Short mmCIF file of C-alpha atoms and ligand atoms in Angstrom, two decimals:
data_model
loop_
_atom_site.label_atom_id
_atom_site.label_comp_id
_atom_site.label_asym_id
_atom_site.label_seq_id
_atom_site.Cartn_x
_atom_site.Cartn_y
_atom_site.Cartn_z
CA MET A 1 28.20 102.20 66.21
CA ASN A 2 27.28 105.77 65.23
CA TRP A 3 27.74 107.70 61.97
CA THR A 4 31.26 108.80 62.86
CA ASP A 5 32.32 105.24 63.71
CA LEU A 6 30.77 104.02 60.47
CA GLN A 7 32.71 106.55 58.40
CA LYS A 8 35.94 105.83 60.26
CA THR A 9 35.50 102.10 59.68
CA ALA A 10 34.81 102.71 56.01
CA ALA A 11 37.91 104.86 55.63
CA ALA A 12 40.06 102.29 57.43
CA VAL A 13 39.02 99.42 55.18
CA ALA A 14 38.63 101.32 51.91
CA ASP A 15 41.67 99.70 50.28
CA ARG A 16 41.20 96.23 51.72
CA PRO A 17 40.74 93.68 48.94
CA ILE A 18 37.17 92.41 49.00
CA LEU A 19 38.46 89.14 47.56
CA ASP A 20 40.43 88.56 50.78
CA LEU A 21 37.19 88.57 52.75
CA PHE A 22 36.01 85.41 51.04
CA ASP A 23 36.25 82.40 53.29
CA ALA A 24 34.36 79.13 52.84
CA GLU A 25 31.12 80.67 54.09
CA ARG A 26 31.02 84.23 52.82
CA ALA A 27 29.12 83.62 49.58
CA GLU A 28 26.35 82.11 51.65
CA SER A 29 26.52 84.09 54.85
CA PHE A 30 26.57 87.41 52.99
CA SER A 31 23.42 86.68 51.06
CA VAL A 32 19.71 86.52 51.94
CA GLU A 33 16.84 84.56 50.49
CA ALA A 34 13.24 85.74 50.63
CA GLY A 35 10.67 83.56 48.94
CA ASP A 36 12.23 82.83 45.58
CA LEU A 37 14.55 85.86 45.54
CA LEU A 38 18.24 85.73 46.34
CA PHE A 39 20.16 88.86 47.31
CA ASP A 40 23.93 88.41 47.30
CA TYR A 41 25.98 91.17 48.90
CA SER A 42 29.18 89.18 49.38
CA LYS A 43 31.01 91.27 46.74
CA THR A 44 31.02 94.32 49.02
CA ASN A 45 33.59 95.48 51.52
CA LEU A 46 31.33 94.66 54.47
CA ASP A 47 32.62 92.27 57.07
CA ALA A 48 30.71 90.59 59.86
CA GLU A 49 31.71 93.15 62.46
CA THR A 50 30.67 96.18 60.42
CA ARG A 51 27.48 94.44 59.42
CA GLN A 52 26.75 93.92 63.10
CA GLY A 53 27.48 97.59 63.73
CA LEU A 54 24.96 98.52 61.04
CA LEU A 55 22.40 96.14 62.51
CA ASP A 56 22.94 97.82 65.88
CA MET A 57 22.38 101.22 64.27
CA ALA A 58 19.15 99.96 62.75
CA GLU A 59 18.02 98.68 66.12
CA ALA A 60 18.92 101.96 67.78
CA ALA A 61 16.81 103.71 65.11
CA ASP A 62 13.95 101.40 66.17
CA TRP A 63 13.38 100.17 62.62
CA THR A 64 11.05 97.43 63.87
CA GLY A 65 8.97 99.87 65.90
CA ARG A 66 8.70 102.22 62.95
CA ARG A 67 7.90 99.35 60.61
CA ASP A 68 5.10 98.15 62.88
CA ALA A 69 3.77 101.68 63.25
CA MET A 70 3.58 101.93 59.45
CA PHE A 71 1.72 98.64 59.04
CA ASP A 72 -0.59 99.54 61.91
CA GLY A 73 -1.69 102.80 60.32
CA ALA A 74 -0.01 105.27 62.70
CA PRO A 75 0.40 108.77 61.20
CA ILE A 76 4.12 108.33 60.50
CA ASN A 77 4.06 110.84 57.66
CA GLU A 78 4.27 113.51 60.32
CA THR A 79 4.77 116.59 58.18
CA GLU A 80 1.51 115.87 56.38
CA GLY A 81 -0.27 114.25 59.34
CA ARG A 82 -1.00 111.04 57.44
CA ALA A 83 -0.72 107.30 57.83
CA VAL A 84 1.38 105.39 55.28
CA LEU A 85 -0.58 102.38 54.17
CA HIS A 86 0.18 101.38 50.60
CA THR A 87 0.70 97.94 52.17
CA ALA A 88 -3.07 97.80 52.82
CA LEU A 89 -3.62 97.82 49.04
CA ARG A 90 -1.96 94.40 48.79
CA ASN A 91 -3.33 93.03 52.04
CA LEU A 92 -5.37 90.42 50.19
CA ASP A 93 -6.20 88.49 53.38
CA ALA A 94 -8.14 91.51 54.61
CA ARG A 95 -6.29 91.56 57.93
CA PRO A 96 -7.94 94.56 59.63
CA VAL A 97 -5.97 97.79 59.24
CA THR A 98 -7.33 100.69 61.24
CA VAL A 99 -6.97 104.37 60.55
CA ASP A 100 -8.61 106.67 63.09
CA GLY A 101 -10.54 103.72 64.50
CA THR A 102 -11.94 102.50 61.17
CA ASP A 103 -10.88 99.34 59.36
CA VAL A 104 -9.93 100.49 55.88
CA MET A 105 -9.90 97.02 54.32
CA PRO A 106 -13.58 96.77 53.28
CA GLU A 107 -13.18 99.94 51.23
CA VAL A 108 -9.79 98.90 49.79
CA LEU A 109 -11.09 95.52 48.67
CA GLY A 110 -14.36 97.03 47.48
CA THR A 111 -12.41 99.38 45.20
CA LEU A 112 -10.23 96.49 44.01
CA GLY A 113 -13.40 94.59 43.12
CA ARG A 114 -14.80 97.59 41.22
CA MET A 115 -11.52 97.97 39.33
CA GLU A 116 -11.65 94.30 38.41
CA GLY A 117 -15.21 94.64 37.17
CA PHE A 118 -14.29 97.61 35.00
CA ALA A 119 -11.04 96.09 33.74
CA GLN A 120 -12.86 92.93 32.73
CA ALA A 121 -15.59 94.93 31.02
CA VAL A 122 -12.95 96.76 28.99
CA ARG A 123 -11.06 93.58 28.18
CA GLU A 124 -14.13 91.61 27.22
CA GLY A 125 -15.80 94.35 25.25
CA ASP A 126 -18.71 94.91 27.64
CA TYR A 127 -17.57 98.48 28.07
CA THR A 128 -17.02 100.01 24.65
CA GLY A 129 -16.14 103.28 23.03
CA GLN A 130 -18.30 104.99 20.44
CA GLY A 131 -16.55 102.87 17.80
CA GLY A 132 -16.79 99.57 19.66
CA ARG A 133 -14.31 97.52 21.63
CA ILE A 134 -11.50 99.46 23.33
CA THR A 135 -8.24 98.92 21.47
CA ASP A 136 -6.04 101.46 23.26
CA VAL A 137 -5.75 102.84 26.77
CA VAL A 138 -3.96 106.13 27.39
CA ASN A 139 -2.89 106.68 30.99
CA ILE A 140 -2.33 110.36 31.66
CA GLY A 141 -0.41 110.97 34.88
CA ILE A 142 3.03 111.95 36.10
CA GLY A 143 5.47 110.82 38.78
CA GLY A 144 3.89 108.07 40.82
CA SER A 145 0.77 108.23 38.68
CA ASP A 146 2.82 107.24 35.64
CA LEU A 147 6.08 105.51 36.52
CA GLY A 148 4.58 102.58 38.41
CA PRO A 149 2.06 101.42 35.81
CA ALA A 150 4.37 102.35 32.90
CA MET A 151 7.23 100.33 34.41
CA ALA A 152 5.00 97.38 35.30
CA VAL A 153 3.13 97.19 31.97
CA GLN A 154 6.46 96.95 30.18
CA ALA A 155 7.86 94.50 32.74
CA LEU A 156 4.89 92.19 32.34
CA SER A 157 4.47 92.40 28.59
CA PRO A 158 4.50 88.58 28.23
CA TYR A 159 1.27 88.61 30.25
CA GLN A 160 -0.41 91.37 28.28
CA ASP A 161 -3.55 90.12 26.57
CA GLY A 162 -5.66 93.26 26.89
CA PRO A 163 -5.74 96.51 24.90
CA ARG A 164 -2.49 98.36 24.12
CA CYS A 165 -1.45 100.80 26.86
CA HIS A 166 0.20 104.16 26.32
CA PHE A 167 1.56 106.54 28.93
CA VAL A 168 1.60 110.30 28.72
CA SER A 169 3.27 112.25 31.50
CA ASN A 170 5.22 115.25 30.23
CA VAL A 171 3.62 118.66 29.88
CA ASP A 172 5.62 118.85 26.65
CA GLY A 173 2.86 118.65 24.06
CA ALA A 174 5.15 116.52 21.92
CA GLN A 175 4.42 113.46 24.02
CA ILE A 176 0.64 113.61 23.87
CA ALA A 177 0.71 114.64 20.21
CA ASP A 178 2.94 111.68 19.34
CA THR A 179 0.81 109.32 21.40
CA LEU A 180 -2.59 110.33 20.12
CA ARG A 181 -1.44 110.43 16.52
CA GLY A 182 -2.42 107.09 15.08
CA LEU A 183 -4.99 106.27 17.79
CA ASP A 184 -8.68 106.07 17.04
CA PRO A 185 -10.57 108.27 19.51
CA GLU A 186 -13.67 106.10 19.07
CA THR A 187 -11.93 103.05 20.50
CA THR A 188 -9.63 104.73 23.01
CA LEU A 189 -10.11 104.89 26.76
CA VAL A 190 -8.33 107.75 28.54
CA ILE A 191 -7.44 107.24 32.18
CA VAL A 192 -6.64 110.41 34.09
CA ALA A 193 -4.41 109.33 36.96
CA SER A 194 -3.77 111.97 39.57
CA LYS A 195 -4.01 111.61 43.29
CA THR A 196 -4.67 115.32 43.73
CA PHE A 197 -6.35 115.95 40.36
CA THR A 198 -4.62 119.31 40.30
CA THR A 199 -1.21 118.45 38.85
CA ILE A 200 -0.70 120.92 36.04
CA GLU A 201 0.96 118.47 33.62
CA THR A 202 -1.79 115.91 34.01
CA MET A 203 -4.72 118.29 33.90
CA THR A 204 -3.29 120.05 30.84
CA ASN A 205 -2.76 116.75 29.00
CA ALA A 206 -6.20 115.53 30.08
CA ALA A 207 -7.80 118.66 28.61
CA THR A 208 -5.86 118.12 25.37
CA ALA A 209 -7.03 114.50 25.21
CA LYS A 210 -10.61 115.51 25.87
CA ALA A 211 -10.52 118.06 23.06
CA TRP A 212 -9.00 115.44 20.73
CA MET A 213 -11.70 112.97 21.60
CA GLY A 214 -14.43 115.62 21.37
CA GLU A 215 -13.62 116.16 17.69
CA GLN A 216 -15.05 112.76 16.88
CA VAL A 217 -16.79 111.32 19.91
CA ARG A 218 -20.22 112.62 20.95
CA ASP A 219 -19.69 112.01 24.69
CA PRO A 220 -15.93 112.30 25.25
CA ALA A 221 -16.23 112.16 29.06
CA GLY A 222 -17.88 108.77 28.57
CA GLN A 223 -14.51 107.42 27.40
CA PHE A 224 -12.64 108.80 30.37
CA ALA A 225 -11.89 107.14 33.68
CA ALA A 226 -10.29 108.81 36.70
CA LEU A 227 -8.00 107.54 39.43
CA SER A 228 -7.81 110.01 42.26
CA SER A 229 -8.38 110.77 45.89
CA ALA A 230 -10.07 114.08 44.98
CA LEU A 231 -13.54 112.82 44.08
CA ASP A 232 -15.07 116.31 44.07
CA LYS A 233 -12.66 117.29 41.31
CA THR A 234 -13.25 114.19 39.17
CA ASN A 235 -16.95 114.98 39.42
CA GLN A 236 -16.41 118.51 38.16
CA TRP A 237 -14.63 116.95 35.21
CA GLY A 238 -17.85 115.15 34.28
CA ILE A 239 -16.46 111.63 34.65
CA ASP A 240 -19.19 109.24 35.71
CA GLU A 241 -18.72 107.82 39.20
CA SER A 242 -18.78 104.28 37.87
CA ARG A 243 -15.43 105.01 36.21
CA VAL A 244 -13.87 106.85 39.12
CA PHE A 245 -11.62 104.85 41.41
CA GLY A 246 -10.63 106.61 44.59
CA PHE A 247 -7.97 106.04 47.17
CA ALA A 248 -7.18 107.57 50.51
CA ASP A 249 -4.52 110.16 51.31
CA TRP A 250 -2.48 107.47 53.10
CA VAL A 251 -1.36 106.14 49.72
CA GLY A 252 1.68 108.16 48.63
CA GLY A 253 2.00 108.87 44.89
CA ARG A 254 5.22 106.88 44.46
CA TYR A 255 3.71 103.98 46.39
CA SER A 256 0.42 103.92 44.55
CA VAL A 257 0.80 101.34 41.76
CA TRP A 258 -0.86 98.73 43.99
CA GLY A 259 -4.23 100.44 43.95
CA PRO A 260 -6.35 102.36 41.44
CA ILE A 261 -3.24 103.91 39.87
CA GLY A 262 -2.51 100.37 38.64
CA LEU A 263 -5.73 100.25 36.60
CA SER A 264 -3.94 100.41 33.22
CA LEU A 265 -1.76 97.50 34.33
CA MET A 266 -4.83 95.54 35.37
CA ILE A 267 -6.49 96.21 32.02
CA ALA A 268 -3.32 95.12 30.22
CA VAL A 269 -2.63 91.87 32.07
CA GLY A 270 -6.01 91.07 33.60
CA PRO A 271 -7.25 90.99 37.20
CA GLU A 272 -5.74 87.60 37.95
CA ALA A 273 -2.19 88.62 37.02
CA PHE A 274 -2.72 91.92 38.85
CA ARG A 275 -3.66 89.97 41.98
CA ALA A 276 -0.51 87.88 41.55
CA PHE A 277 1.45 91.16 41.49
CA LEU A 278 -0.29 92.20 44.72
CA SER A 279 0.45 88.80 46.27
CA GLY A 280 4.14 89.24 45.48
CA GLY A 281 4.09 92.56 47.33
CA GLN A 282 2.17 91.01 50.18
CA ALA A 283 4.67 88.13 50.43
CA MET A 284 7.49 90.66 50.76
CA ASP A 285 5.49 92.49 53.47
CA THR A 286 5.14 89.26 55.42
CA HIS A 287 8.86 88.59 55.04
CA PHE A 288 9.77 92.15 56.08
CA ARG A 289 7.59 91.89 59.18
CA SER A 290 8.70 88.46 60.30
CA ALA A 291 12.24 87.61 59.12
CA GLU A 292 15.06 87.93 61.61
CA PRO A 293 17.35 90.88 60.91
CA LEU A 294 20.14 88.93 59.20
CA ASP A 295 17.60 87.10 57.06
CA ASN A 296 15.57 90.19 56.33
CA MET A 297 16.13 91.14 52.71
CA PRO A 298 14.83 94.74 52.75
CA LEU A 299 16.80 95.43 55.92
CA MET A 300 20.03 94.00 54.52
CA LEU A 301 19.56 95.78 51.18
CA ALA A 302 19.10 99.02 53.12
CA LEU A 303 22.16 98.45 55.31
CA VAL A 304 24.32 97.78 52.28
CA GLY A 305 22.97 101.04 50.83
CA ILE A 306 23.77 102.96 54.02
CA TRP A 307 27.25 101.43 54.12
CA HIS A 308 28.02 102.54 50.57
CA ASN A 309 26.50 106.00 50.73
CA GLN A 310 26.69 107.38 54.26
CA GLY A 311 29.60 105.12 55.27
CA CYS A 312 31.94 104.92 52.28
CA GLY A 313 30.77 108.19 50.72
CA HIS A 314 29.74 106.79 47.33
CA ALA A 315 27.22 109.39 46.25
CA THR A 316 25.50 107.42 43.53
CA ARG A 317 24.08 103.95 43.11
CA ALA A 318 23.56 102.23 39.78
CA VAL A 319 20.59 99.90 39.34
CA LEU A 320 21.38 97.54 36.51
CA PRO A 321 18.62 95.10 35.60
CA TYR A 322 19.70 92.42 33.15
CA GLU A 323 16.17 92.32 31.87
CA GLN A 324 15.15 94.58 29.02
CA ARG A 325 11.56 94.61 30.24
CA LEU A 326 12.76 96.34 33.41
CA ALA A 327 13.99 99.27 31.34
CA ARG A 328 11.81 101.70 33.31
CA LEU A 329 12.72 100.28 36.71
CA PRO A 330 15.68 102.64 37.24
CA ALA A 331 13.38 105.62 36.57
CA TYR A 332 10.77 104.14 38.88
CA LEU A 333 13.37 103.65 41.62
CA GLN A 334 14.71 107.14 41.06
CA GLN A 335 11.40 108.57 42.16
CA LEU A 336 10.91 106.00 44.91
CA GLU A 337 14.32 106.55 46.45
CA MET A 338 15.17 110.13 45.62
CA GLU A 339 11.75 111.65 46.35
CA SER A 340 11.56 109.62 49.56
CA ASN A 341 15.03 110.07 51.00
CA GLY A 342 16.47 113.07 49.16
CA LYS A 343 16.04 115.31 52.21
CA ARG A 344 18.46 117.29 54.31
CA VAL A 345 16.27 117.81 57.36
CA ALA A 346 15.39 115.02 59.76
CA MET A 347 12.02 114.45 61.35
CA ASP A 348 13.01 116.60 64.34
CA GLY A 349 13.70 119.58 62.05
CA GLN A 350 17.47 119.36 62.48
CA GLU A 351 19.90 119.02 59.58
CA LEU A 352 21.10 115.48 58.89
CA PRO A 353 24.55 114.74 60.29
CA VAL A 354 25.32 112.71 57.13
CA ASP A 355 24.40 112.73 53.45
CA SER A 356 20.81 112.14 52.37
CA GLY A 357 19.87 109.22 50.11
CA PRO A 358 22.01 108.62 47.03
CA VAL A 359 21.58 109.57 43.39
CA VAL A 360 20.00 106.51 41.78
CA TRP A 361 20.45 105.83 38.10
CA GLY A 362 20.80 102.99 35.65
CA GLU A 363 19.91 101.25 32.44
CA PRO A 364 19.31 97.66 31.56
CA GLY A 365 22.27 95.43 30.82
CA THR A 366 23.76 94.73 28.42
CA ASN A 367 23.04 98.16 26.88
CA GLY A 368 24.72 100.02 29.73
CA GLN A 369 27.90 97.99 29.19
CA HIS A 370 28.36 99.70 25.84
CA ALA A 371 27.69 103.12 27.24
CA PHE A 372 28.71 104.00 30.78
CA TYR A 373 30.35 100.90 32.26
CA GLN A 374 33.70 102.33 31.15
CA LEU A 375 33.43 104.81 34.01
CA ILE A 376 32.16 102.18 36.42
CA HIS A 377 35.24 100.05 35.77
CA GLN A 378 37.97 102.61 35.29
CA GLY A 379 36.64 106.00 36.40
CA THR A 380 38.01 107.68 39.51
CA ARG A 381 34.72 107.46 41.42
CA VAL A 382 33.35 104.24 42.82
CA VAL A 383 29.75 103.47 41.83
CA PRO A 384 28.19 100.64 43.83
CA CYS A 385 26.24 98.54 41.35
CA GLU A 386 23.01 96.71 42.03
CA PHE A 387 22.68 94.02 39.40
CA MET A 388 19.50 92.05 38.97
CA VAL A 389 18.82 89.09 36.73
CA GLY A 390 16.28 86.34 36.20
CA ALA A 391 17.27 82.67 36.11
CA GLU A 392 14.81 82.12 33.29
CA SER A 393 13.37 84.25 30.51
CA HIS A 394 10.02 84.17 28.77
CA GLU A 395 11.61 83.22 25.46
CA PRO A 396 12.34 79.48 25.64
CA ASP A 397 13.34 79.50 21.97
CA LEU A 398 16.03 82.04 22.70
CA ALA A 399 17.56 80.29 25.71
CA HIS A 400 21.05 80.83 24.29
CA GLN A 401 20.48 84.60 24.37
CA HIS A 402 19.34 84.43 27.95
CA ARG A 403 22.44 82.44 28.89
CA LEU A 404 24.55 85.17 27.31
CA LEU A 405 22.63 87.80 29.24
CA VAL A 406 23.16 86.04 32.58
CA ALA A 407 26.82 85.43 31.74
CA ASN A 408 27.21 89.15 31.15
CA ALA A 409 25.60 90.09 34.48
CA LEU A 410 27.82 87.69 36.40
CA ALA A 411 30.89 88.69 34.41
CA GLN A 412 30.43 92.38 35.15
CA ALA A 413 30.18 91.73 38.86
CA GLU A 414 33.24 89.50 38.67
CA ALA A 415 35.20 92.08 36.70
CA LEU A 416 34.34 94.78 39.24
CA LEU A 417 35.50 92.54 42.04
CA ARG A 418 38.70 91.17 40.53
CA GLY A 419 39.84 93.91 38.22
CA ARG A 420 42.99 93.38 36.18
CA SER A 421 46.42 94.13 37.62
CA LEU A 422 49.27 95.91 35.86
CA ASP A 423 51.16 92.61 35.62
CA GLU A 424 48.19 90.94 33.97
CA ALA A 425 47.75 93.84 31.58
CA ARG A 426 51.46 93.79 30.73
CA ALA A 427 51.36 90.04 30.08
CA LEU A 428 48.52 90.53 27.62
CA LEU A 429 50.55 93.05 25.63
CA GLU A 430 53.94 91.42 25.61
CA GLY A 431 55.18 90.83 22.11
CA LYS A 432 53.03 93.69 20.87
CA PHE A 433 54.80 96.52 22.69
CA GLU A 434 58.00 96.80 24.65
CA GLY A 435 59.86 99.07 27.08
CA GLU A 436 58.25 102.39 27.92
CA GLU A 437 55.49 101.90 25.39
CA LEU A 438 54.54 98.57 26.95
CA GLU A 439 54.25 100.28 30.36
CA ARG A 440 52.17 103.13 28.98
CA GLN A 441 49.84 100.88 27.03
CA ALA A 442 49.48 98.45 29.92
CA ARG A 443 48.41 101.19 32.34
CA HIS A 444 45.40 101.98 30.14
CA ARG A 445 44.32 98.35 30.42
CA VAL A 446 44.42 98.11 34.21
CA PHE A 447 41.14 97.64 36.05
CA PRO A 448 41.48 98.63 39.70
CA GLY A 449 38.75 96.18 40.70
CA ASN A 450 37.71 95.93 44.33
CA ARG A 451 34.53 97.76 43.33
CA PRO A 452 31.40 96.73 45.22
CA SER A 453 28.32 95.24 43.66
CA THR A 454 25.29 93.24 44.73
CA MET A 455 23.19 90.79 42.77
CA LEU A 456 19.46 90.16 43.05
CA VAL A 457 18.46 86.91 41.38
CA TYR A 458 14.82 86.03 40.73
CA PRO A 459 13.42 82.93 39.04
CA GLN A 460 11.55 84.64 36.19
CA LEU A 461 9.93 88.05 35.83
CA THR A 462 6.37 87.00 36.65
CA PRO A 463 3.72 89.30 38.16
CA PHE A 464 4.40 87.75 41.57
CA VAL A 465 8.15 88.31 41.29
CA LEU A 466 7.69 91.90 40.13
CA GLY A 467 5.48 92.51 43.16
CA GLN A 468 8.19 91.12 45.42
CA ILE A 469 10.89 93.28 43.84
CA VAL A 470 8.90 96.52 44.03
CA ALA A 471 7.91 95.92 47.67
CA LEU A 472 11.50 94.95 48.48
CA TYR A 473 12.70 98.33 47.26
CA GLU A 474 9.89 100.19 49.02
CA HIS A 475 10.90 98.66 52.33
CA ARG A 476 14.58 99.28 51.66
CA VAL A 477 13.77 102.96 51.23
CA PHE A 478 11.75 102.83 54.43
CA VAL A 479 14.63 101.35 56.45
CA GLU A 480 17.18 103.77 55.03
CA GLY A 481 14.82 106.63 55.89
CA ALA A 482 14.38 105.26 59.41
CA LEU A 483 18.14 105.13 59.97
CA LEU A 484 18.51 108.67 58.70
CA GLY A 485 15.59 109.80 60.86
CA LEU A 486 13.78 111.20 57.80
CA ASN A 487 10.16 111.37 56.83
CA SER A 488 10.35 109.29 53.63
CA PHE A 489 6.76 110.07 52.72
CA ASP A 490 6.54 113.78 52.03
CA GLN A 491 8.06 115.67 49.08
CA TRP A 492 8.28 119.35 49.91
CA GLY A 493 11.28 119.67 47.63
CA VAL A 494 9.09 119.60 44.52
CA GLU A 495 6.98 122.59 45.53
CA LEU A 496 9.14 125.65 44.87
CA GLY A 497 9.74 124.85 41.21
CA LYS A 498 6.02 124.25 40.70
CA GLU A 499 5.14 127.64 42.22
CA LEU A 500 7.74 129.50 40.18
CA ALA A 501 6.66 127.79 36.94
CA LYS A 502 3.11 128.93 37.58
CA ALA A 503 4.30 132.50 38.05
CA LEU A 504 6.59 132.36 34.98
CA GLU A 505 4.00 131.19 32.53
CA PRO A 506 2.28 134.62 32.26
CA VAL A 507 5.73 136.22 32.09
CA LEU A 508 6.54 134.10 29.04
CA ALA A 509 3.14 134.94 27.61
CA GLY A 510 4.07 138.62 27.91
CA GLU A 511 1.17 139.32 30.27
CA VAL A 512 3.33 140.02 33.30
CA SER A 513 6.64 141.82 33.49
CA ALA A 514 9.82 139.91 34.29
CA GLU A 515 11.25 142.79 36.31
CA ASP A 516 11.19 141.04 39.67
CA LYS A 517 13.19 138.11 38.27
CA ASP A 518 16.95 137.71 38.56
CA ALA A 519 19.05 138.98 35.64
CA SER A 520 19.72 135.52 34.22
CA THR A 521 16.04 134.52 34.22
CA ARG A 522 15.09 137.90 32.68
CA ARG A 523 17.60 137.42 29.88
CA LEU A 524 16.41 133.89 29.18
CA VAL A 525 12.78 135.03 29.06
CA ASP A 526 13.73 137.79 26.62
CA HIS A 527 15.76 135.37 24.51
CA VAL A 528 12.94 132.83 24.22
CA ARG A 529 10.32 135.47 23.57
CA ALA A 530 12.43 137.15 20.88
CA ARG A 531 12.80 133.85 19.02
CA ARG A 532 9.18 132.90 19.37
CA ASP A 533 7.17 136.09 18.81
O1 LIG B 1 -0.84 112.02 41.36
P1 LIG B 1 -0.60 113.47 41.36
O2 LIG B 1 -1.32 114.15 42.48
O3 LIG B 1 -0.94 114.08 40.04
O4 LIG B 1 0.94 113.73 41.65
C1 LIG B 1 1.90 113.28 40.75
C2 LIG B 1 3.27 113.32 41.35
O5 LIG B 1 3.61 114.63 41.75
C3 LIG B 1 4.34 114.59 42.97
O6 LIG B 1 3.52 115.07 43.98
C4 LIG B 1 5.59 115.41 42.90
O7 LIG B 1 5.37 116.61 42.26
C5 LIG B 1 4.68 113.13 43.16
O8 LIG B 1 4.92 112.81 44.48
C6 LIG B 1 3.49 112.48 42.58
O9 LIG B 1 3.71 111.13 42.32
#
């Protein structure tokens, strides 16, 4: 099968009722188990033949060869000439991983050990601020240096027994002002998280935090830690080497929560829970490397994604965790998926013959149900939904609420599948309306149904399970990128805006003329300046 065949197949079966595909086996044969996760994709319009076609496409794209090259440290990030080895950060067995002839594992595990030492010192009060024990940690970073730890700290809040963690990412001074207000600089640790240590948002916020701390603390740099691969720059910042945790350039920003960038998470939940998170990721790596294609969860998740986006033409994908603590997961996955696969040029420099990765968005259920599910059920566009839900919560006393939550997740998927026909809608309204009015009213209550969704079920949101889920999605992105022939590990598309913002700042300050700007930008600059000056 090629892209054209895939699209033709999708068009031919678009109106086929998914419900008709269910035979005695489908619920089982269109699902995959990995460890204690279950991924059910039976409520999609995929049949065995098309699935086989997709598997053939994946084989033709040499997904296994590319996967092995990644794990083996080959420079698969070709546009930046780098290996892609975030998996080494969770390689707790220390299986040798070589980059340019050197095993990177001793250094990776050495850094993990140093992080653990520091995290414990903070948690146990051996490392203190000027005012004593650290009560609050402020992680300053953006993109991958923020979303991973921010998402995971919230996800694992039942395990949090360390200091409170706060996350500042936006260059908008409102965020840092709101965060620092109410914190005691004498008992606050600031972590500056930036792979490059040049990102303007992070360095600006870090300077603001340092000034805030300097108003009260004699040695503000003494209450700073740095997470970066630019050790020369952290040095210039005056942060003592004992609180600097480095990582190599083969850890991409959006894949970096497993290493030093996860320090705030480790301080929050402790080294043991952090290791459990790593083990979850490692378990998914082992599964990804060894499971047969049909049993391979990241592969099947990716193929369902390709089917919906490049095959059926559904441009967006909703991620709908029925787990309030995964509220930041959609944002995390937005970066992971859209920064990785939102590219129109393939590795060979040619334009893609099909669409790039989808727009990813979402909110936790049940909140989303009362906001945008209207469109998902009755809008004119089809939005494939990825539901996720835990069998168990962390609130045993509120088991009835959890049952309601799970019932809602399953009900939404069922509603999308079944819909409600005009006859059913009419029957509901009989006696209330009649004739023309009955017809009109009934039409508003029709649900077309036949809308695809998948369900990921996990036992409980533990550190291990979270690690599995995050690694599952990383590998899904990898496989989708491999099929599209993309480099999923660069992000040139973020550069132009950064350059222009740098040039516009002095224009807004009135130091440089706006004359070389387009008319719209010139007018907006004038408008803002007139209202500000
Ligand atoms: O960790 P850094 O170097 O500050 O970069 C932050 C983020 O900026 C990006 O480079 C995009 O601008 C992301 O890929 C990255 O996660």
